[in-house]
Amino acid sequence: MPQTPLPEWSARDEPWREIAGQINRMVRQVNTDAALLAGRGLTATRLAGTGAALAAARGDCPPGLRMLVVRITAAEAGAGKYAGHIFSPNCTAQASTALFMPEGMLDSANNNALILNLAENGLALPNRLLEGSYHVGVHVGVTSESTPRAIVLVADPGPVLFPVQVTQDGGSDGTASYPASWTYAVFVLDRSVTLGTQVPLARPRPVGSMIYQTGEPAFGLAFVDAAGALRLWDAGEVPAA
């Protein structure tokens, strides 16, 4: 079930204003105390950078296995491992509007999660999941870093074929004897993250001159191969007339 920090109280008149102040001091302590212990029927959650939360224990969900929403912000040095932000309920999604994450959820605004992608177990670098992507995972522990982070397991093979934006950044045109060798800077669809530079086209080109897109936005299609490398399949090139 969702786990959120305890809310604070408010009052305008005495003695309730003073009582509310005392309660709020206790609430703030509960929401930030890593050593908090819960009583019978409750579980206490401590997530680095987000305080503590109390929730009723459920027999079908062991306290050590809590579901979290995370967003990847960077790849770590280890293959299949990422830094990310934890998002907290409550979601304010409306059925009548298109999905646009985080849908009202609170961004912890710091890299307080170490995300492990089980689909990359045993694979070499580079990592497959895209920066800025959201995932639902299981909280299984905390790191031993000086500033501990929640360890979150996800299982995502990554996108198979996905749209990107491209900008030509190198290479040369083709001739009557040779195909073109244009390369591209590749971005996520809103250009907020650069996925690669000097990326060649993976699809074979015919011999001859090829015209690349010069305006923006310029769209293409990409995928990540079995070794985790970004491959640009289509950059919108057309043969010169």
mmCIF file of C-alpha atoms in Angstrom:
data_model
loop_
_atom_site.group_PDB
_atom_site.id
_atom_site.type_symbol
_atom_site.label_atom_id
_atom_site.label_comp_id
_atom_site.label_asym_id
_atom_site.label_seq_id
_atom_site.Cartn_x
_atom_site.Cartn_y
_atom_site.Cartn_z
ATOM 1 C CA MET A 1 0.000 0.000 0.000
ATOM 2 C CA PRO A 2 1.202 3.603 -0.503
ATOM 3 C CA GLN A 3 3.543 4.887 2.197
ATOM 4 C CA THR A 4 3.703 8.650 2.702
ATOM 5 C CA PRO A 5 5.185 10.926 5.371
ATOM 6 C CA LEU A 6 2.828 11.838 8.221
ATOM 7 C CA PRO A 7 1.023 15.161 7.668
ATOM 8 C CA GLU A 8 1.453 18.160 9.950
ATOM 9 C CA TRP A 9 -1.383 19.853 11.870
ATOM 10 C CA SER A 10 -2.499 23.471 11.938
ATOM 11 C CA ALA A 11 -4.633 25.603 14.284
ATOM 12 C CA ARG A 12 -5.340 29.326 14.642
ATOM 13 C CA ASP A 13 -6.357 29.680 18.294
ATOM 14 C CA GLU A 14 -4.763 28.787 21.639
ATOM 15 C CA PRO A 15 -4.359 26.310 23.225
ATOM 16 C CA TRP A 16 -4.745 24.307 20.007
ATOM 17 C CA ARG A 17 -2.041 26.231 18.145
ATOM 18 C CA GLU A 18 0.513 25.310 20.808
ATOM 19 C CA ILE A 19 -0.686 21.698 20.849
ATOM 20 C CA ALA A 20 -0.442 21.558 17.030
ATOM 21 C CA GLY A 21 3.119 22.881 17.257
ATOM 22 C CA GLN A 22 4.063 20.102 19.694
ATOM 23 C CA ILE A 23 2.440 17.471 17.452
ATOM 24 C CA ASN A 24 4.254 18.861 14.397
ATOM 25 C CA ARG A 25 7.613 18.573 16.144
ATOM 26 C CA MET A 26 6.888 14.896 16.741
ATOM 27 C CA VAL A 27 5.665 14.439 13.159
ATOM 28 C CA ARG A 28 8.849 15.980 11.763
ATOM 29 C CA GLN A 29 10.915 13.679 13.958
ATOM 30 C CA VAL A 30 8.980 10.631 12.728
ATOM 31 C CA ASN A 31 9.386 11.725 9.108
ATOM 32 C CA THR A 32 13.177 12.070 9.389
ATOM 33 C CA ASP A 33 14.277 9.521 12.015
ATOM 34 C CA ALA A 34 16.229 6.618 10.539
ATOM 35 C CA ALA A 35 16.056 4.734 13.882
ATOM 36 C CA LEU A 36 12.260 4.754 14.071
ATOM 37 C CA LEU A 37 10.685 1.455 15.188
ATOM 38 C CA ALA A 38 7.047 0.632 14.510
ATOM 39 C CA GLY A 39 4.620 -1.064 16.856
ATOM 40 C CA ARG A 40 2.502 -4.151 16.252
ATOM 41 C CA GLY A 41 0.620 -4.103 12.959
ATOM 42 C CA LEU A 42 2.765 -1.299 11.520
ATOM 43 C CA THR A 43 5.897 -1.083 9.419
ATOM 44 C CA ALA A 44 8.357 1.814 9.427
ATOM 45 C CA THR A 45 10.033 2.754 6.164
ATOM 46 C CA ARG A 46 13.273 4.724 5.952
ATOM 47 C CA LEU A 47 14.303 5.826 2.451
ATOM 48 C CA ALA A 48 17.443 7.912 2.001
ATOM 49 C CA GLY A 49 16.549 11.523 1.348
ATOM 50 C CA THR A 50 12.807 11.105 1.826
ATOM 51 C CA GLY A 51 12.393 10.602 5.592
ATOM 52 C CA ALA A 52 10.318 7.854 7.173
ATOM 53 C CA ALA A 53 6.791 6.596 6.664
ATOM 54 C CA LEU A 54 4.403 4.412 8.674
ATOM 55 C CA ALA A 55 2.008 1.933 7.099
ATOM 56 C CA ALA A 56 -0.154 -0.958 8.200
ATOM 57 C CA ALA A 57 1.582 -4.284 7.730
ATOM 58 C CA ARG A 58 0.031 -6.713 5.246
ATOM 59 C CA GLY A 59 0.516 -10.437 5.230
ATOM 60 C CA ASP A 60 0.701 -10.605 1.416
ATOM 61 C CA CYS A 61 3.485 -7.992 1.157
ATOM 62 C CA PRO A 62 6.561 -8.622 3.340
ATOM 63 C CA PRO A 63 7.909 -5.395 4.915
ATOM 64 C CA GLY A 64 11.228 -5.791 3.073
ATOM 65 C CA LEU A 65 9.582 -5.824 -0.372
ATOM 66 C CA ARG A 66 8.045 -2.414 -1.061
ATOM 67 C CA MET A 67 7.129 -1.171 -4.508
ATOM 68 C CA LEU A 68 8.664 2.157 -5.566
ATOM 69 C CA VAL A 69 8.412 4.417 -8.603
ATOM 70 C CA VAL A 70 11.825 5.621 -9.800
ATOM 71 C CA ARG A 71 13.200 7.669 -12.682
ATOM 72 C CA ILE A 72 16.664 6.986 -14.102
ATOM 73 C CA THR A 73 18.923 10.039 -14.141
ATOM 74 C CA ALA A 74 22.333 8.517 -14.981
ATOM 75 C CA ALA A 75 24.128 5.257 -15.659
ATOM 76 C CA GLU A 76 26.449 4.007 -12.923
ATOM 77 C CA ALA A 77 29.937 2.604 -13.555
ATOM 78 C CA GLY A 78 28.655 -0.959 -13.218
ATOM 79 C CA ALA A 79 26.756 -2.634 -16.043
ATOM 80 C CA GLY A 80 23.010 -2.804 -15.477
ATOM 81 C CA LYS A 81 23.116 -0.251 -12.634
ATOM 82 C CA TYR A 82 21.668 3.250 -12.577
ATOM 83 C CA ALA A 83 21.224 6.303 -10.375
ATOM 84 C CA GLY A 84 17.690 7.578 -9.977
ATOM 85 C CA HIS A 85 15.096 9.588 -8.096
ATOM 86 C CA ILE A 86 12.349 8.076 -5.939
ATOM 87 C CA PHE A 87 8.831 9.424 -6.423
ATOM 88 C CA SER A 88 6.307 9.501 -3.590
ATOM 89 C CA PRO A 89 2.498 9.275 -3.694
ATOM 90 C CA ASN A 90 -0.112 10.625 -3.862
ATOM 91 C CA CYS A 91 -0.659 10.597 -7.614
ATOM 92 C CA THR A 92 -3.113 13.169 -8.999
ATOM 93 C CA ALA A 93 -3.720 11.473 -12.369
ATOM 94 C CA GLN A 94 -6.985 12.204 -14.175
ATOM 95 C CA ALA A 95 -8.567 9.702 -16.552
ATOM 96 C CA SER A 96 -9.404 12.425 -19.085
ATOM 97 C CA THR A 97 -5.817 13.590 -19.736
ATOM 98 C CA ALA A 98 -2.880 11.950 -21.510
ATOM 99 C CA LEU A 99 -0.255 10.317 -19.314
ATOM 100 C CA PHE A 100 2.552 12.720 -18.451
ATOM 101 C CA MET A 101 4.735 11.505 -15.611
ATOM 102 C CA PRO A 102 5.168 12.038 -12.725
ATOM 103 C CA GLU A 103 1.386 12.749 -12.656
ATOM 104 C CA GLY A 104 1.532 14.803 -9.467
ATOM 105 C CA MET A 105 3.854 12.475 -7.548
ATOM 106 C CA LEU A 106 6.553 14.172 -5.486
ATOM 107 C CA ASP A 107 10.086 14.035 -6.890
ATOM 108 C CA SER A 108 12.658 13.437 -4.149
ATOM 109 C CA ALA A 109 14.947 15.728 -6.241
ATOM 110 C CA ASN A 110 18.110 13.766 -5.483
ATOM 111 C CA ASN A 111 19.713 10.532 -6.632
ATOM 112 C CA ASN A 112 18.505 8.525 -3.638
ATOM 113 C CA ALA A 113 18.108 5.205 -5.486
ATOM 114 C CA LEU A 114 20.556 2.680 -6.895
ATOM 115 C CA ILE A 115 18.529 0.898 -9.580
ATOM 116 C CA LEU A 116 19.506 -2.643 -10.620
ATOM 117 C CA ASN A 117 18.060 -3.932 -13.897
ATOM 118 C CA LEU A 118 17.722 -7.722 -13.713
ATOM 119 C CA ALA A 119 17.296 -7.931 -17.508
ATOM 120 C CA GLU A 120 20.969 -6.882 -17.827
ATOM 121 C CA ASN A 121 22.319 -9.498 -15.419
ATOM 122 C CA GLY A 122 25.690 -10.753 -16.679
ATOM 123 C CA LEU A 123 25.847 -8.344 -19.638
ATOM 124 C CA ALA A 124 28.651 -5.916 -20.385
ATOM 125 C CA LEU A 125 28.507 -2.138 -20.618
ATOM 126 C CA PRO A 126 27.013 0.106 -21.912
ATOM 127 C CA ASN A 127 23.759 0.137 -19.978
ATOM 128 C CA ARG A 128 20.517 -0.353 -21.868
ATOM 129 C CA LEU A 129 17.870 1.718 -20.086
ATOM 130 C CA LEU A 130 17.369 5.312 -21.142
ATOM 131 C CA GLU A 131 17.986 8.328 -18.945
ATOM 132 C CA GLY A 132 14.697 9.960 -18.013
ATOM 133 C CA SER A 133 12.738 6.685 -18.166
ATOM 134 C CA TYR A 134 10.366 5.715 -15.323
ATOM 135 C CA HIS A 135 10.221 2.260 -13.741
ATOM 136 C CA VAL A 136 8.362 0.407 -10.996
ATOM 137 C CA GLY A 137 10.632 -1.709 -8.823
ATOM 138 C CA VAL A 138 11.061 -3.495 -5.523
ATOM 139 C CA HIS A 139 12.989 -1.913 -2.629
ATOM 140 C CA VAL A 140 15.373 -4.635 -1.384
ATOM 141 C CA GLY A 141 17.911 -2.812 0.769
ATOM 142 C CA VAL A 142 20.222 0.186 1.117
ATOM 143 C CA THR A 143 23.742 0.848 -0.118
ATOM 144 C CA SER A 144 26.784 1.103 2.164
ATOM 145 C CA GLU A 145 27.755 4.509 0.763
ATOM 146 C CA SER A 146 28.433 7.450 3.076
ATOM 147 C CA THR A 147 25.021 8.755 2.018
ATOM 148 C CA PRO A 148 22.983 5.526 1.768
ATOM 149 C CA ARG A 149 20.615 5.024 -1.144
ATOM 150 C CA ALA A 150 17.666 2.702 -1.526
ATOM 151 C CA ILE A 151 18.464 -0.326 -3.715
ATOM 152 C CA VAL A 152 15.619 -0.927 -6.169
ATOM 153 C CA LEU A 153 15.303 -3.975 -8.437
ATOM 154 C CA VAL A 154 13.599 -3.571 -11.813
ATOM 155 C CA ALA A 155 13.295 -6.010 -14.727
ATOM 156 C CA ASP A 156 13.160 -4.178 -18.037
ATOM 157 C CA PRO A 157 14.753 -5.373 -21.314
ATOM 158 C CA GLY A 158 14.706 -1.786 -22.558
ATOM 159 C CA PRO A 159 12.955 -0.433 -25.633
ATOM 160 C CA VAL A 160 13.081 -2.651 -28.724
ATOM 161 C CA LEU A 161 12.708 0.012 -31.459
ATOM 162 C CA PHE A 162 12.030 3.565 -30.371
ATOM 163 C CA PRO A 163 11.693 7.023 -31.955
ATOM 164 C CA VAL A 164 14.528 9.522 -31.545
ATOM 165 C CA GLN A 165 15.617 12.913 -32.807
ATOM 166 C CA VAL A 166 18.826 13.154 -34.842
ATOM 167 C CA THR A 167 21.283 15.823 -35.984
ATOM 168 C CA GLN A 168 23.938 15.074 -38.613
ATOM 169 C CA ASP A 169 27.369 15.541 -36.985
ATOM 170 C CA GLY A 170 29.970 13.872 -39.196
ATOM 171 C CA GLY A 171 30.825 11.552 -42.053
ATOM 172 C CA SER A 172 30.690 12.245 -45.768
ATOM 173 C CA ASP A 173 28.390 11.881 -48.746
ATOM 174 C CA GLY A 174 28.361 8.906 -51.074
ATOM 175 C CA THR A 175 29.643 8.709 -54.639
ATOM 176 C CA ALA A 176 28.897 6.590 -57.672
ATOM 177 C CA SER A 177 31.273 3.996 -56.194
ATOM 178 C CA TYR A 178 30.759 4.258 -52.434
ATOM 179 C CA PRO A 179 27.834 4.674 -50.006
ATOM 180 C CA ALA A 180 27.527 7.709 -47.726
ATOM 181 C CA SER A 181 28.971 7.588 -44.202
ATOM 182 C CA TRP A 182 26.947 10.302 -42.429
ATOM 183 C CA THR A 183 26.909 10.024 -38.626
ATOM 184 C CA TYR A 184 24.451 11.533 -36.155
ATOM 185 C CA ALA A 185 23.974 12.887 -32.673
ATOM 186 C CA VAL A 186 21.001 10.967 -31.269
ATOM 187 C CA PHE A 187 18.562 12.368 -28.689
ATOM 188 C CA VAL A 188 15.459 11.227 -26.849
ATOM 189 C CA LEU A 189 12.251 12.417 -28.462
ATOM 190 C CA ASP A 190 12.124 15.802 -26.659
ATOM 191 C CA ARG A 191 15.929 16.333 -27.044
ATOM 192 C CA SER A 192 16.344 16.530 -23.253
ATOM 193 C CA VAL A 193 18.951 13.703 -23.191
ATOM 194 C CA THR A 194 21.751 12.917 -25.662
ATOM 195 C CA LEU A 195 21.946 9.166 -26.271
ATOM 196 C CA GLY A 196 25.054 9.238 -28.437
ATOM 197 C CA THR A 197 27.206 11.241 -30.860
ATOM 198 C CA GLN A 198 28.977 10.245 -34.083
ATOM 199 C CA VAL A 199 26.546 7.325 -34.355
ATOM 200 C CA PRO A 200 26.666 5.617 -37.779
ATOM 201 C CA LEU A 201 23.616 4.246 -39.546
ATOM 202 C CA ALA A 202 23.172 0.533 -38.801
ATOM 203 C CA ARG A 203 21.000 -0.093 -41.874
ATOM 204 C CA PRO A 204 23.015 -0.610 -45.106
ATOM 205 C CA ARG A 205 22.979 2.328 -47.536
ATOM 206 C CA PRO A 206 22.961 2.062 -51.310
ATOM 207 C CA VAL A 207 25.873 3.377 -53.350
ATOM 208 C CA GLY A 208 25.472 7.058 -54.202
ATOM 209 C CA SER A 209 24.656 10.426 -52.672
ATOM 210 C CA MET A 210 22.282 10.517 -49.674
ATOM 211 C CA ILE A 211 20.443 13.611 -48.431
ATOM 212 C CA TYR A 212 20.068 13.937 -44.649
ATOM 213 C CA GLN A 213 17.496 15.969 -42.716
ATOM 214 C CA THR A 214 18.594 19.551 -42.019
ATOM 215 C CA GLY A 215 15.595 20.982 -40.146
ATOM 216 C CA GLU A 216 14.358 20.396 -36.601
ATOM 217 C CA PRO A 217 12.778 18.261 -35.413
ATOM 218 C CA ALA A 218 14.484 15.527 -37.450
ATOM 219 C CA PHE A 219 13.224 12.088 -36.461
ATOM 220 C CA GLY A 220 14.743 8.626 -36.655
ATOM 221 C CA LEU A 221 14.479 5.125 -35.214
ATOM 222 C CA ALA A 222 16.968 3.390 -32.925
ATOM 223 C CA PHE A 223 17.417 0.229 -30.859
ATOM 224 C CA VAL A 224 19.854 -1.241 -28.345
ATOM 225 C CA ASP A 225 21.642 -4.395 -29.494
ATOM 226 C CA ALA A 226 22.417 -7.539 -27.475
ATOM 227 C CA ALA A 227 25.721 -6.048 -26.311
ATOM 228 C CA GLY A 228 23.989 -2.906 -25.029
ATOM 229 C CA ALA A 229 25.194 -0.608 -27.835
ATOM 230 C CA LEU A 230 22.934 2.087 -29.286
ATOM 231 C CA ARG A 231 22.146 1.412 -32.960
ATOM 232 C CA LEU A 232 20.597 4.013 -35.264
ATOM 233 C CA TRP A 233 18.427 2.172 -37.776
ATOM 234 C CA ASP A 234 16.869 5.074 -39.653
ATOM 235 C CA ALA A 235 17.809 8.768 -39.784
ATOM 236 C CA GLY A 236 15.379 9.861 -42.494
ATOM 237 C CA GLU A 237 17.975 9.891 -45.283
ATOM 238 C CA VAL A 238 16.781 9.808 -48.910
ATOM 239 C CA PRO A 239 18.788 9.155 -52.116
ATOM 240 C CA ALA A 240 19.748 12.274 -54.055
ATOM 241 C CA ALA A 241 17.784 12.611 -57.302
#
